Coordinates of C-alpha atoms in Angstrom, one line a residue:
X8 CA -91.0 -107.6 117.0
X9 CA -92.0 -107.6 121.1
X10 CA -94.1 -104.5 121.8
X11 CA -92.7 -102.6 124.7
X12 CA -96.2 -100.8 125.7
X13 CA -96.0 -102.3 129.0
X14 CA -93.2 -99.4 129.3
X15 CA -96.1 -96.7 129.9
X16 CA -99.2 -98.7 130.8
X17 CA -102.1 -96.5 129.3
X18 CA -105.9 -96.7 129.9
X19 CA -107.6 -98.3 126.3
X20 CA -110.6 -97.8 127.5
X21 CA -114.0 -96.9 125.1
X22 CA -112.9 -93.3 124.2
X23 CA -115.7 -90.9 124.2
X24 CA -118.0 -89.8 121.1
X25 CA -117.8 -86.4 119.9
X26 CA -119.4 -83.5 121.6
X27 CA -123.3 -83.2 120.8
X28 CA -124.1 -80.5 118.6
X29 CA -121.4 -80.7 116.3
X30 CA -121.7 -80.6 112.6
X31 CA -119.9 -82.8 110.0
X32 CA -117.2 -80.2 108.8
X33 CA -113.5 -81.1 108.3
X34 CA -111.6 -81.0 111.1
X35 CA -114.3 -83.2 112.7
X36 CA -113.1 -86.4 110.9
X37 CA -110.4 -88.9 111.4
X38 CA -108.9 -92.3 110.7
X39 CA -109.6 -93.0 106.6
X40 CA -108.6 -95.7 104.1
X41 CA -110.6 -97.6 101.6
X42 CA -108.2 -100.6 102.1
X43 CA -110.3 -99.3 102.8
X44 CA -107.9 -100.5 103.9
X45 CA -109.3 -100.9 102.0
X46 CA -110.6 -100.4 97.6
X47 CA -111.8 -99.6 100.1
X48 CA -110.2 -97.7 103.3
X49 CA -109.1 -98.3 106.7
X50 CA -112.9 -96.8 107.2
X51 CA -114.8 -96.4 104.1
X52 CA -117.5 -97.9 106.0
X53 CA -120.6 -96.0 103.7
X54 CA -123.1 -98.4 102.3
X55 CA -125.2 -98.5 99.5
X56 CA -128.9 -98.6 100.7
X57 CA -129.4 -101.5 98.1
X58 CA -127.8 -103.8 95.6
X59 CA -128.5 -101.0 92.9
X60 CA -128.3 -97.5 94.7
X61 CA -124.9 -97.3 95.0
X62 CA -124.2 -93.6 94.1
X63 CA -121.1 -92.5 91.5
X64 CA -119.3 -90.9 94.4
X65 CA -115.5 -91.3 93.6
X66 CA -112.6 -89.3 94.2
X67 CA -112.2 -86.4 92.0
X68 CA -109.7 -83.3 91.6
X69 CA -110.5 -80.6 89.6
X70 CA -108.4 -79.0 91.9
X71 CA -106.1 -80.1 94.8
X72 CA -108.5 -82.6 96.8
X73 CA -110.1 -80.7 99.5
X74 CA -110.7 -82.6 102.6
X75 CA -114.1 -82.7 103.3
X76 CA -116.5 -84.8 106.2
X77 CA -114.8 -87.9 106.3
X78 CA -115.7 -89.4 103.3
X79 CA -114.9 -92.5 103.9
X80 CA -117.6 -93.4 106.2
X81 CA -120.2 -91.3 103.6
X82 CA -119.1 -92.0 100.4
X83 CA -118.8 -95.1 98.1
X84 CA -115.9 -96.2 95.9
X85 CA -117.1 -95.7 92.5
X86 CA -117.5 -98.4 90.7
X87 CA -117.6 -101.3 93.6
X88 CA -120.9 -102.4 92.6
X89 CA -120.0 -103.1 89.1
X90 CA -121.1 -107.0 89.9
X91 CA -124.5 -106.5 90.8
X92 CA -125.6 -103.8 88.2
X93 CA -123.6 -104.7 85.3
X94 CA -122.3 -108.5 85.7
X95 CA -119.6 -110.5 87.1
X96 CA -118.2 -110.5 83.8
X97 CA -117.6 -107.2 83.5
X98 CA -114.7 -104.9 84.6
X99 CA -113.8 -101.1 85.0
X100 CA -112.2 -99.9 87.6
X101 CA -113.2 -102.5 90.1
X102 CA -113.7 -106.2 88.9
X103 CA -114.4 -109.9 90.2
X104 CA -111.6 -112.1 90.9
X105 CA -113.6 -115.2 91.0
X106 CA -116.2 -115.2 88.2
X107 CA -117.6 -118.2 88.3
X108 CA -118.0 -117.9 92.0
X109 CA -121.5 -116.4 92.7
X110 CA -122.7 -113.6 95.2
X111 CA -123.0 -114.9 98.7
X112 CA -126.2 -113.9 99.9
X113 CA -127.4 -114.7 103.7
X114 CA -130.5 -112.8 105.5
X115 CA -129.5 -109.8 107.0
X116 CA -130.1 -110.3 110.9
X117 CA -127.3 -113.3 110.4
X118 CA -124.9 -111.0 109.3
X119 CA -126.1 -108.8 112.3
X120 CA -125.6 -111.4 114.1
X121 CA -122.5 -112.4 113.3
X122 CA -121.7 -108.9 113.4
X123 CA -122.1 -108.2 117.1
X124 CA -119.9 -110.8 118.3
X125 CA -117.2 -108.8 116.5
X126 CA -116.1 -106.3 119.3
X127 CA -113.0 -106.4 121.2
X128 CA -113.6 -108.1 124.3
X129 CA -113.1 -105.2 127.2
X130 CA -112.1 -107.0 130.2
X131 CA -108.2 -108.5 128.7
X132 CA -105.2 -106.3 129.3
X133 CA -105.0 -104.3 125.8
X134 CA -101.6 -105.5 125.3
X135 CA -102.9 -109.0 125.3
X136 CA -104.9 -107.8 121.8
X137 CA -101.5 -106.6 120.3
X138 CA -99.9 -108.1 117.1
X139 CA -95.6 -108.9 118.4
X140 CA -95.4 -108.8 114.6
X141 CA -96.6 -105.7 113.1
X142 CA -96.0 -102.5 114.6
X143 CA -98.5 -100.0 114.2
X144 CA -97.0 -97.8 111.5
X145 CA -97.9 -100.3 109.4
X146 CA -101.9 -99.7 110.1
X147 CA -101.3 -96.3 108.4
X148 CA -99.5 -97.2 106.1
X149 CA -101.6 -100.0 104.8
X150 CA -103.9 -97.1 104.4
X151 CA -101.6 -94.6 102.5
X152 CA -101.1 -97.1 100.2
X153 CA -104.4 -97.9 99.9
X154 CA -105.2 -94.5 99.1
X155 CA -102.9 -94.5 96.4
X156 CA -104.5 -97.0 94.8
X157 CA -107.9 -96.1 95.0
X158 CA -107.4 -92.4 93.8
X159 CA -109.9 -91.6 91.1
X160 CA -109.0 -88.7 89.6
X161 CA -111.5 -89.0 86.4
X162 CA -113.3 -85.6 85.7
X163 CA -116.8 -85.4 86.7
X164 CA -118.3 -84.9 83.0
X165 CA -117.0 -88.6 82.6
X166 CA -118.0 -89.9 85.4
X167 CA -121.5 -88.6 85.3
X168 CA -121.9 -90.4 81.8
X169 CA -120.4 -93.5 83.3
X170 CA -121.7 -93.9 86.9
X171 CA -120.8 -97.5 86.9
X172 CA -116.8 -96.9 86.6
X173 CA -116.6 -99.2 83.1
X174 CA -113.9 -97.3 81.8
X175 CA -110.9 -96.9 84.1
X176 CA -110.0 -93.3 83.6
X177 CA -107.3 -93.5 86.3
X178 CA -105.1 -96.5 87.1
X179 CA -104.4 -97.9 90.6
X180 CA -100.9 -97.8 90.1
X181 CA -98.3 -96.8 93.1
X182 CA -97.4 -93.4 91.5
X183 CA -98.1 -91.3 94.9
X184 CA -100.4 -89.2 92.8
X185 CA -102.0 -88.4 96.5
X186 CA -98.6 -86.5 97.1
X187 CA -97.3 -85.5 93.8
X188 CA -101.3 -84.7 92.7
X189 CA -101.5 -83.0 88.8
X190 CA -98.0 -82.1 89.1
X191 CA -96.4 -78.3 89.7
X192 CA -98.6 -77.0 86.7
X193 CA -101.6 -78.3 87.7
X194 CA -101.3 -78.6 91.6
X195 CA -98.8 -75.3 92.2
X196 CA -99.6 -75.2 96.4
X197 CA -98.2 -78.9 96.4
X198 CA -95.0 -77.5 95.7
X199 CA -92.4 -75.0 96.4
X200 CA -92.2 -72.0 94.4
X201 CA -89.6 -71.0 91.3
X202 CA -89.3 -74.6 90.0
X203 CA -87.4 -76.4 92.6
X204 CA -88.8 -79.3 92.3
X205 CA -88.9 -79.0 96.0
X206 CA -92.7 -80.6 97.8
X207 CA -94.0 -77.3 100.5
X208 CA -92.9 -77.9 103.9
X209 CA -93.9 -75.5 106.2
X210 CA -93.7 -74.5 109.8
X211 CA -96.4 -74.4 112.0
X212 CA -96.9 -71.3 114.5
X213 CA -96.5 -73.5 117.2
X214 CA -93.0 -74.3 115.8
X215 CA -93.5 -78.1 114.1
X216 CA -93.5 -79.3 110.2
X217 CA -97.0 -79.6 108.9
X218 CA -98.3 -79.7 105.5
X219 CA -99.5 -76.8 103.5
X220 CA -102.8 -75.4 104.7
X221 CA -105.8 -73.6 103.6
X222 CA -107.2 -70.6 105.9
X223 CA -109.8 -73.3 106.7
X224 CA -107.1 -75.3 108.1
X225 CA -107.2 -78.6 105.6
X226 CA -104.4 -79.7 103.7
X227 CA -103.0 -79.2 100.2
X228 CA -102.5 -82.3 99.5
X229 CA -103.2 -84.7 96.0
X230 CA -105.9 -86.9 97.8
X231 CA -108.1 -85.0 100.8
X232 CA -108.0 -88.6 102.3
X233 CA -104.9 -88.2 103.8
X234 CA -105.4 -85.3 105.8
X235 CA -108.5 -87.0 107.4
X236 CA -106.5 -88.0 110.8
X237 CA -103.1 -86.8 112.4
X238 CA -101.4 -90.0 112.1
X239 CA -102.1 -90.5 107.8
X240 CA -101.0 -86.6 107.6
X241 CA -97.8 -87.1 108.8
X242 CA -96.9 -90.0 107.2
X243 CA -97.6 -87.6 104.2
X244 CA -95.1 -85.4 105.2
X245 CA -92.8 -87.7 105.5
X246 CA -93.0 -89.0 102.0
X247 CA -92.8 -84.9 101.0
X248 CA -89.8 -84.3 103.4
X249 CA -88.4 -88.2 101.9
X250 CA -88.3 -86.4 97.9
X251 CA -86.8 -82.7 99.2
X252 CA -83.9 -85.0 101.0
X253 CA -83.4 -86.6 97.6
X254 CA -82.4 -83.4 96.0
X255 CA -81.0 -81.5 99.0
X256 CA -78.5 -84.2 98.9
X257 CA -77.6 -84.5 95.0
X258 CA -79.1 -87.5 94.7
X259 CA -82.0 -86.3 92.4
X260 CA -81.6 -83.4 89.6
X261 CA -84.5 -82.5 89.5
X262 CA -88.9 -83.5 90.1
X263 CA -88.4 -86.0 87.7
X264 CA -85.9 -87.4 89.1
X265 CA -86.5 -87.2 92.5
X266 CA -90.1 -88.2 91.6
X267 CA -88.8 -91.8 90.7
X268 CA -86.4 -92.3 93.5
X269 CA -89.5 -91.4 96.2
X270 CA -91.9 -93.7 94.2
X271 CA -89.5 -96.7 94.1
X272 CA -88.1 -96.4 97.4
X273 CA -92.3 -96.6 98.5
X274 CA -92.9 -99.7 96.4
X275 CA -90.0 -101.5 97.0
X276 CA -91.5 -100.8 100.9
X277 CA -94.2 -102.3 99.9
X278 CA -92.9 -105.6 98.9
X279 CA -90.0 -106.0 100.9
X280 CA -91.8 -104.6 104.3
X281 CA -94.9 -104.5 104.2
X282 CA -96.4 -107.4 102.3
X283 CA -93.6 -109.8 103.9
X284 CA -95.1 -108.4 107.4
X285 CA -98.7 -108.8 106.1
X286 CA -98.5 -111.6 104.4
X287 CA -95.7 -113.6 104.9
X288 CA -92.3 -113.6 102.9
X289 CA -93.0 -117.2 101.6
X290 CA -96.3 -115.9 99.7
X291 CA -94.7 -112.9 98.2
X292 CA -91.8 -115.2 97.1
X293 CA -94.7 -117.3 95.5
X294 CA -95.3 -114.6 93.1
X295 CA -92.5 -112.6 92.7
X296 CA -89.5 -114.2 90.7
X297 CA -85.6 -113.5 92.0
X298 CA -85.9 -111.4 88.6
X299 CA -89.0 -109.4 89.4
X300 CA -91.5 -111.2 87.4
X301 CA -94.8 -111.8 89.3
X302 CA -96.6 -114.7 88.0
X303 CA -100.4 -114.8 88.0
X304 CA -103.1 -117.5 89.5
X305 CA -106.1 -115.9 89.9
X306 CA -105.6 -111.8 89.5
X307 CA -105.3 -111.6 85.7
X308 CA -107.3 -108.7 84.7
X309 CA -108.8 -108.1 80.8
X310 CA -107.0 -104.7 80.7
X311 CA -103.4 -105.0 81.9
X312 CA -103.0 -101.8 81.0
X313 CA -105.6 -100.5 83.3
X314 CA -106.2 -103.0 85.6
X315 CA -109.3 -103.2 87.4
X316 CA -109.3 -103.8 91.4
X317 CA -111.2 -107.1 92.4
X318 CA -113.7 -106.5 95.0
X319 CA -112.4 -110.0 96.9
X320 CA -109.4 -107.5 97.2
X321 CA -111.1 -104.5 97.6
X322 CA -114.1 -105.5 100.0
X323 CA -112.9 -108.2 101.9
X324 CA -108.9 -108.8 101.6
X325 CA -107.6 -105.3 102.3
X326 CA -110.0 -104.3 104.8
X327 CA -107.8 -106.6 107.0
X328 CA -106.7 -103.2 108.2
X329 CA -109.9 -102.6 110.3
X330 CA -109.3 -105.0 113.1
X331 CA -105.2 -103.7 113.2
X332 CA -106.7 -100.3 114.2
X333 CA -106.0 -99.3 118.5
X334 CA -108.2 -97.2 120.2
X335 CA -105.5 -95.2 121.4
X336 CA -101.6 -94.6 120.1
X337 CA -98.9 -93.3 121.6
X338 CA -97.5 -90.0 120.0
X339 CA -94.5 -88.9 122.0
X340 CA -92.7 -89.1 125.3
X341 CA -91.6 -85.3 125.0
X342 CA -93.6 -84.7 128.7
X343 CA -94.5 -86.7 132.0
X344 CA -96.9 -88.4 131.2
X345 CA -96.3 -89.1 127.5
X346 CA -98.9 -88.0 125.1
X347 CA -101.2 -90.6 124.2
X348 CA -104.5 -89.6 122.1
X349 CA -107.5 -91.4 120.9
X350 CA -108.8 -91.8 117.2
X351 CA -112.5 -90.3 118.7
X352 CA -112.3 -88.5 121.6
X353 CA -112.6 -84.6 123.1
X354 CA -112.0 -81.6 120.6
X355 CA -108.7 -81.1 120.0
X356 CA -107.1 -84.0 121.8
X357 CA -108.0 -86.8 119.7
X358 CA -106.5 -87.9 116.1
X359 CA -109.2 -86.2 113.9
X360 CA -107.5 -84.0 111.0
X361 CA -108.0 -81.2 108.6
X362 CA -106.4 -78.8 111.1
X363 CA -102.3 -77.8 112.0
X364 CA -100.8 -80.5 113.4
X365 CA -100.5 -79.2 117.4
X366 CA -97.0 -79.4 118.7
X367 CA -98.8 -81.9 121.7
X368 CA -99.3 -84.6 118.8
X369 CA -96.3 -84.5 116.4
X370 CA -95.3 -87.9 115.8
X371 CA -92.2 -89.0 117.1
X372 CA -91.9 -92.3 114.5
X373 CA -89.7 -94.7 117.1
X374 CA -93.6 -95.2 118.5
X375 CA -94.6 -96.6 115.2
X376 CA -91.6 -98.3 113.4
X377 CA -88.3 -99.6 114.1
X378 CA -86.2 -96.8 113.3
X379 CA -82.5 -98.5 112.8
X380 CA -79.8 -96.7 114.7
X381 CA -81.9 -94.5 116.5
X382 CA -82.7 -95.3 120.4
X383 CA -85.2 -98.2 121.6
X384 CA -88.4 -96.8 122.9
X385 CA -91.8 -97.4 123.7
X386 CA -93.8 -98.8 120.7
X387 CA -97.2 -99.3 119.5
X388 CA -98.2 -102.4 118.2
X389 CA -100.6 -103.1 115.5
X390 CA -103.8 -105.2 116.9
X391 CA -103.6 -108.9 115.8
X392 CA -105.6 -109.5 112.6
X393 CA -108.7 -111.7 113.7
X394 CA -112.4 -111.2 113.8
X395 CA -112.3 -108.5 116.5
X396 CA -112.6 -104.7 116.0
X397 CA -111.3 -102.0 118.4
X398 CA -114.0 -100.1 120.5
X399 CA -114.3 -97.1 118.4
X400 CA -114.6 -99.2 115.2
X401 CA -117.2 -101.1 116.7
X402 CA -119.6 -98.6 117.6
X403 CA -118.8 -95.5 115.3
X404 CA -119.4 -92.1 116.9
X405 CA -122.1 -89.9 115.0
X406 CA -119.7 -87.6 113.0
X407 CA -118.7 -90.6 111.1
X408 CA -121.8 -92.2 110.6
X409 CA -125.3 -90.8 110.3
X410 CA -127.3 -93.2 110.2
X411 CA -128.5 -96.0 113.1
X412 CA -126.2 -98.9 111.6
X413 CA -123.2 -97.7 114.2
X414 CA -121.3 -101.1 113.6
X415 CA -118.3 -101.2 111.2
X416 CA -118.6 -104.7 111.7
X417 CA -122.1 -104.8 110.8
X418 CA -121.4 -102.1 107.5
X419 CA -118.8 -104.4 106.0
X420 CA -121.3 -107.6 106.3
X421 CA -123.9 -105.9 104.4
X422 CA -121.6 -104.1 101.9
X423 CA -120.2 -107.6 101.0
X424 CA -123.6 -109.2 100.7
X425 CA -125.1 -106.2 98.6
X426 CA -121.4 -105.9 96.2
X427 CA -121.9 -109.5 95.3
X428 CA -118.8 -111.1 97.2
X429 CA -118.4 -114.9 97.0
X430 CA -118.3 -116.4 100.4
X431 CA -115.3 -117.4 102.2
X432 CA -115.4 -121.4 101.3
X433 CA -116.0 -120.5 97.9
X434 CA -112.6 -119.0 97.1
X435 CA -110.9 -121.2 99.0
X436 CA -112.0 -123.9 96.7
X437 CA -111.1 -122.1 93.8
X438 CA -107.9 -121.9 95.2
X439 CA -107.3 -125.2 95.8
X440 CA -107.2 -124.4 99.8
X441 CA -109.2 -126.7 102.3
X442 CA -111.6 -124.7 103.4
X443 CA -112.6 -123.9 107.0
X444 CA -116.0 -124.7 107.9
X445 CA -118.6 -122.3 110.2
X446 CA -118.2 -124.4 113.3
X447 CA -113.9 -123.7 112.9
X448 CA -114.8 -120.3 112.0
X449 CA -117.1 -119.9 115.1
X450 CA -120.0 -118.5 113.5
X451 CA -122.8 -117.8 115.6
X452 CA -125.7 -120.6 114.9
X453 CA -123.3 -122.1 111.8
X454 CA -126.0 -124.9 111.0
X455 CA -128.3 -122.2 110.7
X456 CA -129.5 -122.9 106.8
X457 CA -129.4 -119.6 106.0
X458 CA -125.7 -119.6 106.0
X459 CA -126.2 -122.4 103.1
X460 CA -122.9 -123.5 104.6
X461 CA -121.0 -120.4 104.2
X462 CA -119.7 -117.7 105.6
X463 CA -118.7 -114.0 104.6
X464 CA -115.5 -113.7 102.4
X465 CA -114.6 -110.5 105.1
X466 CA -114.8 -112.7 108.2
X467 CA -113.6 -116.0 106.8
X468 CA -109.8 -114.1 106.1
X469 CA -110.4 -112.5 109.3
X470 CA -111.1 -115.9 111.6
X471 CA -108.6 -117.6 108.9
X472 CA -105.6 -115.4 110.3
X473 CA -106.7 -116.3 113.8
X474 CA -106.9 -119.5 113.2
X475 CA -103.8 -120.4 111.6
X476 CA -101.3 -117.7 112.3
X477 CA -102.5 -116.5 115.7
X478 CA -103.9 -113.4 113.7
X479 CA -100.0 -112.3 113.4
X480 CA -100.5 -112.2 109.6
X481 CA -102.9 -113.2 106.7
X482 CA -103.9 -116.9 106.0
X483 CA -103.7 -119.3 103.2
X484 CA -106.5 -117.2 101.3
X485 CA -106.5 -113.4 102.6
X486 CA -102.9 -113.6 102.6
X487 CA -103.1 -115.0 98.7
X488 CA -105.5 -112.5 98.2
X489 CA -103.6 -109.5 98.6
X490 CA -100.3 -110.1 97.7
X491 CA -101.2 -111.6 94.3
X492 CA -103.1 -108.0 93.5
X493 CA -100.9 -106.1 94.9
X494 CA -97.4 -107.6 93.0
X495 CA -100.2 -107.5 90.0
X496 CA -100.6 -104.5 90.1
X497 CA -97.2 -103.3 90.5
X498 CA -96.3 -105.1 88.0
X499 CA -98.4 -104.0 85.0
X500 CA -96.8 -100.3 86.0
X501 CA -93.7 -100.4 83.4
X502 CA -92.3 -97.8 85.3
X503 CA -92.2 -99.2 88.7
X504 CA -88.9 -100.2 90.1
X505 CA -89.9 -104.1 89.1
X506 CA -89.2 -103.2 85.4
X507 CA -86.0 -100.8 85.9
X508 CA -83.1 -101.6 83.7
X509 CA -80.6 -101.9 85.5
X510 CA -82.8 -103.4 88.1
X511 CA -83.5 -101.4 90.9
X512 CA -82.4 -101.6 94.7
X513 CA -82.1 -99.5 97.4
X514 CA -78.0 -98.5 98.1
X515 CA -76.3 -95.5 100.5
X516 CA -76.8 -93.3 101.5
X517 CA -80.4 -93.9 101.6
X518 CA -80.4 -97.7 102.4
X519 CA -77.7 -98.2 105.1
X520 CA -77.1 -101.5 103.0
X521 CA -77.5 -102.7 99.6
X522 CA -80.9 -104.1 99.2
X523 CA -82.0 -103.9 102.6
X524 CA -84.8 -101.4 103.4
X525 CA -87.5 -101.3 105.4
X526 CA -90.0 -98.1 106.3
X527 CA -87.3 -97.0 109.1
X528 CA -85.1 -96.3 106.6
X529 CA -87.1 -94.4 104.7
X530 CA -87.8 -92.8 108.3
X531 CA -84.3 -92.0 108.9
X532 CA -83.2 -90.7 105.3
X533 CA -86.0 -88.3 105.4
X534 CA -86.0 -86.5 108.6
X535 CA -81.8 -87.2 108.0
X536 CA -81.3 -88.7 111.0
X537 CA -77.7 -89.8 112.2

C-alpha cells in the first residue's frame, strides 16, 4: 500500500527530550511493547546488569494493572533469562527454540559498535525510510498483541518462590486478558455496571471516548502496558468499543458471548492481516493447513498446554517492531495544519500516556489503516524493517532510561548476549537456510575474531529483511521465526477460532464479505461506520 505522507509534508526531525527536572511518574511514559515487540515489547529495553541478576519483575494483577513509569524500559520479562541460570534445556514461561545451538557471546564494545551504526541516517527525506507495505497501525498493533501474550498475571507469593518463571502460571494465549482482565467479578471498573456485559466507555470532558480513568489519570485497563502511550490506548478502546457493538447489535447475548466473537475476530487479524503483512502469506500458508492445522519445525514446546515463549522469538524475532517505530505520526486533519505529535517531545503534546486522551490527539484511524469504504486520506507508514532505528529509539530520553546506556540499539545487543541467544548463522543452519555472512550483513570490522564468524540473532533478521525483501517484510529466518510461534501458539489454545466446530470465519455484518477481514474492518464495525 503507497503512503500518501507527501500529502502533508511534516518536519521528522530529532524530537526533543523531556523537560529537566521531571520525575518518572505515569503520565511521563510512552511507546511500550515487549514484542517487545517484543516477549518482549515495542520498548522493553531494561537490562539485566549481568547474565545472573536478572530480577523476577513480571507483570502482575492483584488488582486491575496500574500503569506505572514505563516499565518497559525498567523492568525485565520474568523468566527471560531461564537459559543462562537454569539451562537451555529447561522451560517455563520462556524457553529456547534451538537447544543445541549455544549462547552467542562477542566482547561488549563490538556489540557497541555495531550498535552505533544503527541510527536512522538524518539527511534522506523521511518518506524515503517508509515501509509501501505496512501501514503504521500495524506498529501498534504488533505491540497489543504482544502484550497479550506476555501478560503474566501469576500472584506474587508464586512468583517470589519461583523467580526463574519454571512453572507457567499464565499462558501466552490470545485471550485479550489485557482488556477483558479477571473478568466483571474480579476487574468490576473494566466493565459497565448491572451486568451488561457491556466493556466502560466513557466521555472525556473535553467531549472524546477515552478509557476509564483513575483520579490520577491512568487507565483501568487488564494490562497497565497499554495505557503507556496514546496510540496503544486507543487501539484499546477500540477493541472495548469492537465487543459493546457485538451486543448492541444482537450479535452477542451476552460477555461470554461477545467475549469469543471479539477474541476471534482479533486472531483471525492476526493471521490473515497481520502475519501475511509481516511475514509474508507464503510462510503463514507453510504452517497453517486449508483446515487450520499448524504444523511444527522447530517451535514444539514440552508443555503444549502451557507453552513456553522462545527467547529467539521473544528477544530477537518480535522485536522486529523497533525499527517500524516513526518519530512522529500523524493523528488527525481536524485543523490547518493537521495534528502531528511526537513519541518524546514537550508536556502534553507528545504521545506519552496515563492521562485523558486530549481532544487535539484522538486518533482518526484512516492515518493508520486502510479503512474500506471510508474516504482516502493521508497515511502513516510503518518504517521499513532493516537495521535502522528512529531518532528517539536511538538515543532514549531520560524518563525512559536511567542509566548512561541511552541506545535501544545498544540495550538489545547486550540483552541478547547476556539471555544466551544463538547467533544469527547459527539458526539459519538449523533451519536449513544459507546463511548470510558479516561482510553481506555489513557488520562493522566483520573479520574481527571476536565475532567468531557471527553475528547477533537481533541484527541478522534485521539486515536479513533488508537484504532480501527491501526491509518490506521479514526474511527466510525472522520471518520463520515468528509466524511458526505465533500459529503455535494459537494453536495449542483449543478455544481459539482455529479449533471452532463449525470452523470459524468472519461473515456480515461484521466482515463486509465472507472470510475477508482485515484490521479496517474491525475499525469500521466498531466505531459503526457506514
Amino acid at each position: 500500500m503507497a503512503s500518501n505522507n507527501d500529502a502533508y509534508p511534516t518536519d521528522e526531525k530529532e524530537p526533543s527530550g523531556c523537560p529537566a527536572g521531571r520525575t518518572g511518574v505515569a503520565r511521563r511514559t510512552v511507546l511500550g511493547g515487549a514484542t517487545g515487540v517484543v516477549a518482549a515489547s515495542i520498548c522493553e529495553v531494561a537490562l539485566p546488569a549481568e547474565a545472573g541478576a536478572a530480577q523476577a519483575a513480571g507483570q502482575t494483577a492483584p488488582t486491575v494493572e496500574r500503569a506505572a513509569r514505563w516499565t518497559h524500559a525498567a523492568g525485565v520479562q520474568r523468566g527471560t533469562d531461564i537459559a543462562v541460570r537454569a539451562g537451555r534445556a529447561k522451560e517455563g514461561r520462556f524457553g529456547v527454540m534451538f537447544k543445541d545451538a549455544n549462547g552467542f557471546a562477542p566482547p561488549d564494545e563490538l556489540l557497541k559498535s555495531l550498535a552505533a551504526q544503527m541510527g536512522e541516517p538524518a539527511g534522506p527525506n523521511p518518506f524515503d525510510l517508509d515501509n509501501p507495505r505496512i501501514p503504521a497501525g500495524f506498529t501498534f498493533l504488533g505491540q497489543f498483541i504482544d502484550h497479550d501474550m506476555t501478560l503474566d498475571r501469576t500472584p506474587i507469593p508464586e512468583q517470589q518462590v519461583d523467580p526463574l518463571a519454571l512453572t507457567n502460571f499464565d499462558t501466552p494465549q490470545f485471550d485479550l486478558g489485557s482488556l477483558y482482565g479477571r473478568g466483571p467479578e474480579r476487574d468490576p471498573d473494566l466493565y459497565q455496571a448491572g451486568g451488561t456485559g457491556r466493556m466502560r466507555v466513557v466521555r472525556t470532558a473535553e467531549g472524546v471516548e477515552d478509557l476509564p480513568r483513575r483520579a490520577d489519570g491512568t487507565a483501568f485497563v487488564g494490562d497497565g502496558r497499554n495505557d503507556e502511550n496514546l496510540i496503544i490506548s486507543q487501539l484499546h478502546l477500540l477493541f472495548a468499543k469492537f465487543h459493546n457493538r457485538c451486543l448492541d447489535t444482537g450479535l452477542a447475548r451476552n460477555l461470554a458471548e461477545a467475549q469469543r466473537l471479539t477474541r476471534w475476530h482479533f486472531q483471525w487479524i492476526i493471521v490473515h492481516d497481520f502475519l501475511e503483512r509481516v511475514v509474508g502469506a507464503d510462510v503463514v500458508n507453510r504452517f497453517l493447513g486449508v483446515r487450520g492445522r499448524v504444523s511444527r519445525e522447530f517451535y514444539k514446546p514440552k508443555n503444549p498446554n502451557r507453552p513456553m515463549m522462545p527467547i529467539e522469538y521473544s528477544v530477537a524475532g518480535y522485536r522486529f517492531g523497533h525499527s517500524m517505530i516513526r518519530a512522529t505520526y500523524l493523528m488527525n486533519a481536524r485543523s490547518t495544519p493537521p495534528v502531528i505529535a511526537p513519541i518524546f517531545g514537550a508536556e502534553g503534546a507528545d504521545l506519552r500516556g496515563s492521562r485523558p486522551l486530549p481532544a487535539r490527539l484522538e486518533i482518526d484511524w484512516r492515518h493508520f489503516f486502510a479503512v474500506p469504504g471510508q474516504p482516502d486520506a493521508p497515511r502513516n507508514q510503518a518504517r521499513r524493517i532493516d537495521a535502522k532505528l528512529s531518532r528517539p529509539l536511538f538515543d532514549l530520553p531520560p524518563t525512559v532510561v536511567a542509566d548512561a546506556m541511552t541506545s535501544l540499539a545498544e540495550r538489545n545487543l547486550i540483552r541478547g548476549k547476556r539471555l544466551g541467544l544463538p547467533a544469527g548463522q547459527d539458526v539459519a543452519a538449523r533451519m536449513g537456510v544459507a546463511a548470510l555472512s558479516n561482510t553481506q550483513l555489513g557488520l562493522p570490522d566483520p573479520n574481527n575474531p571476536g565475532w567468531q564468524g557471527k553475528a547477533p540473532l537481533w541484527f541478522y533478521l534485521l539486515r536479513e529483511s533488508e537484504l532480501q525483501a527491501n526491509g518490506e517484510r521479514l526474511g527466510a529466518v525472522g520471518g520463520r521465526i515468528v509466524a511458526e510461534v505465533i500459529l503455535g501458539i494459537l494453536d495449542t489454545d483449543k478455544a481459539s477460532y482455529l479449533h471452532a466446530k463449525p470452523g470459524f470465519v468472519p461473515v456480515a455484518p461484521i466482515a463486509a464479505t465472507r472470510g475477508q477481514f482485515r484490521m479496517g474492518d474491525f475499525i469500521k464495525f466498531a466505531q459503526a461506520l457506514s
